[in-house]
Amino acid sequence: MRDSTGKDATYKPGDRVYVAPLKLQATVIRQILHHDMNESFWGNLELQYDDGTKGISNSWQCSKVVK
């Protein structure tokens, strides 16, 4: 799936990310495609934290962890 500018999601399922506000790592479940009028854009991340809990974080607060 692509946003209205033709871009694919920045984060893919399974990517490991560092969540800066929480100071921990998590695994990406999906990046959410948001809609605003006739535009769509990739935004928040649905994440699974290492303790098994799930949550949502702003994508701009996360960075990919290099393996």
C-alpha positions as MATLAB code, in Angstrom:
seq = 'MRDSTGKDATYKPGDRVYVAPLKLQATVIRQILHHDMNESFWGNLELQYDDGTKGISNSWQCSKVVK';
ca = [
       0.000    0.000    0.000;
       1.209    3.534   -0.716;
       0.277    6.982    0.542;
      -1.110    9.746   -1.660;
       2.425   10.776   -2.692;
       3.247    7.233   -3.796;
       5.506    6.391   -0.843;
       5.598    3.012    0.877;
       5.609    2.795    4.664;
       8.928    3.762    6.259;
       8.667    0.981    8.847;
       7.816   -2.624    7.956;
       6.375   -5.374   10.174;
       9.200   -6.991   12.109;
      11.483   -3.925   12.100;
      13.124   -3.235   15.441;
      12.876    0.365   16.616;
      14.133    2.451   19.506;
      11.259    4.401   21.106;
      12.982    7.535   22.428;
      10.358    8.767   24.965;
      10.191    5.304   26.570;
      13.935    4.613   26.238;
      13.352    1.071   25.027;
      13.183   -1.075   21.919;
      10.118   -2.619   20.317;
       9.055   -4.576   17.227;
       6.875   -2.945   14.573;
       3.522   -4.624   14.004;
       2.487   -2.086   11.353;
       2.755    1.556   10.385;
      -0.656    3.192   10.254;
      -1.812    4.971    7.089;
      -3.602    8.161    8.142;
      -6.074   10.143    6.022;
      -6.721   13.885    5.977;
      -9.279   14.982    3.405;
      -7.894   13.746    0.040;
      -4.377   13.070    1.346;
      -2.946   10.037    3.066;
       0.363    9.702    4.880;
       2.311    7.202    6.972;
       2.210    8.065   10.658;
       2.015    6.236   13.970;
       3.485    2.817   14.624;
       1.663   -0.060   16.254;
       4.338   -1.776   18.337;
       4.904   -4.853   20.448;
       7.230   -4.219   23.339;
       9.643   -6.861   24.587;
       7.483   -7.537   27.670;
       4.644   -8.622   25.347;
       2.462   -5.528   25.681;
       1.296   -3.597   22.620;
       1.076    0.141   22.083;
       1.177    2.972   19.584;
       3.973    5.524   19.226;
       4.538    8.459   16.916;
       6.830    7.406   14.080;
       8.914   10.561   14.461;
       9.790    9.470   18.021;
      11.193    6.160   16.791;
      14.332    5.184   14.933;
      15.283    1.901   13.303;
      17.702   -0.273   15.229;
      20.613   -1.389   13.070;
      21.279   -5.115   13.410;
];
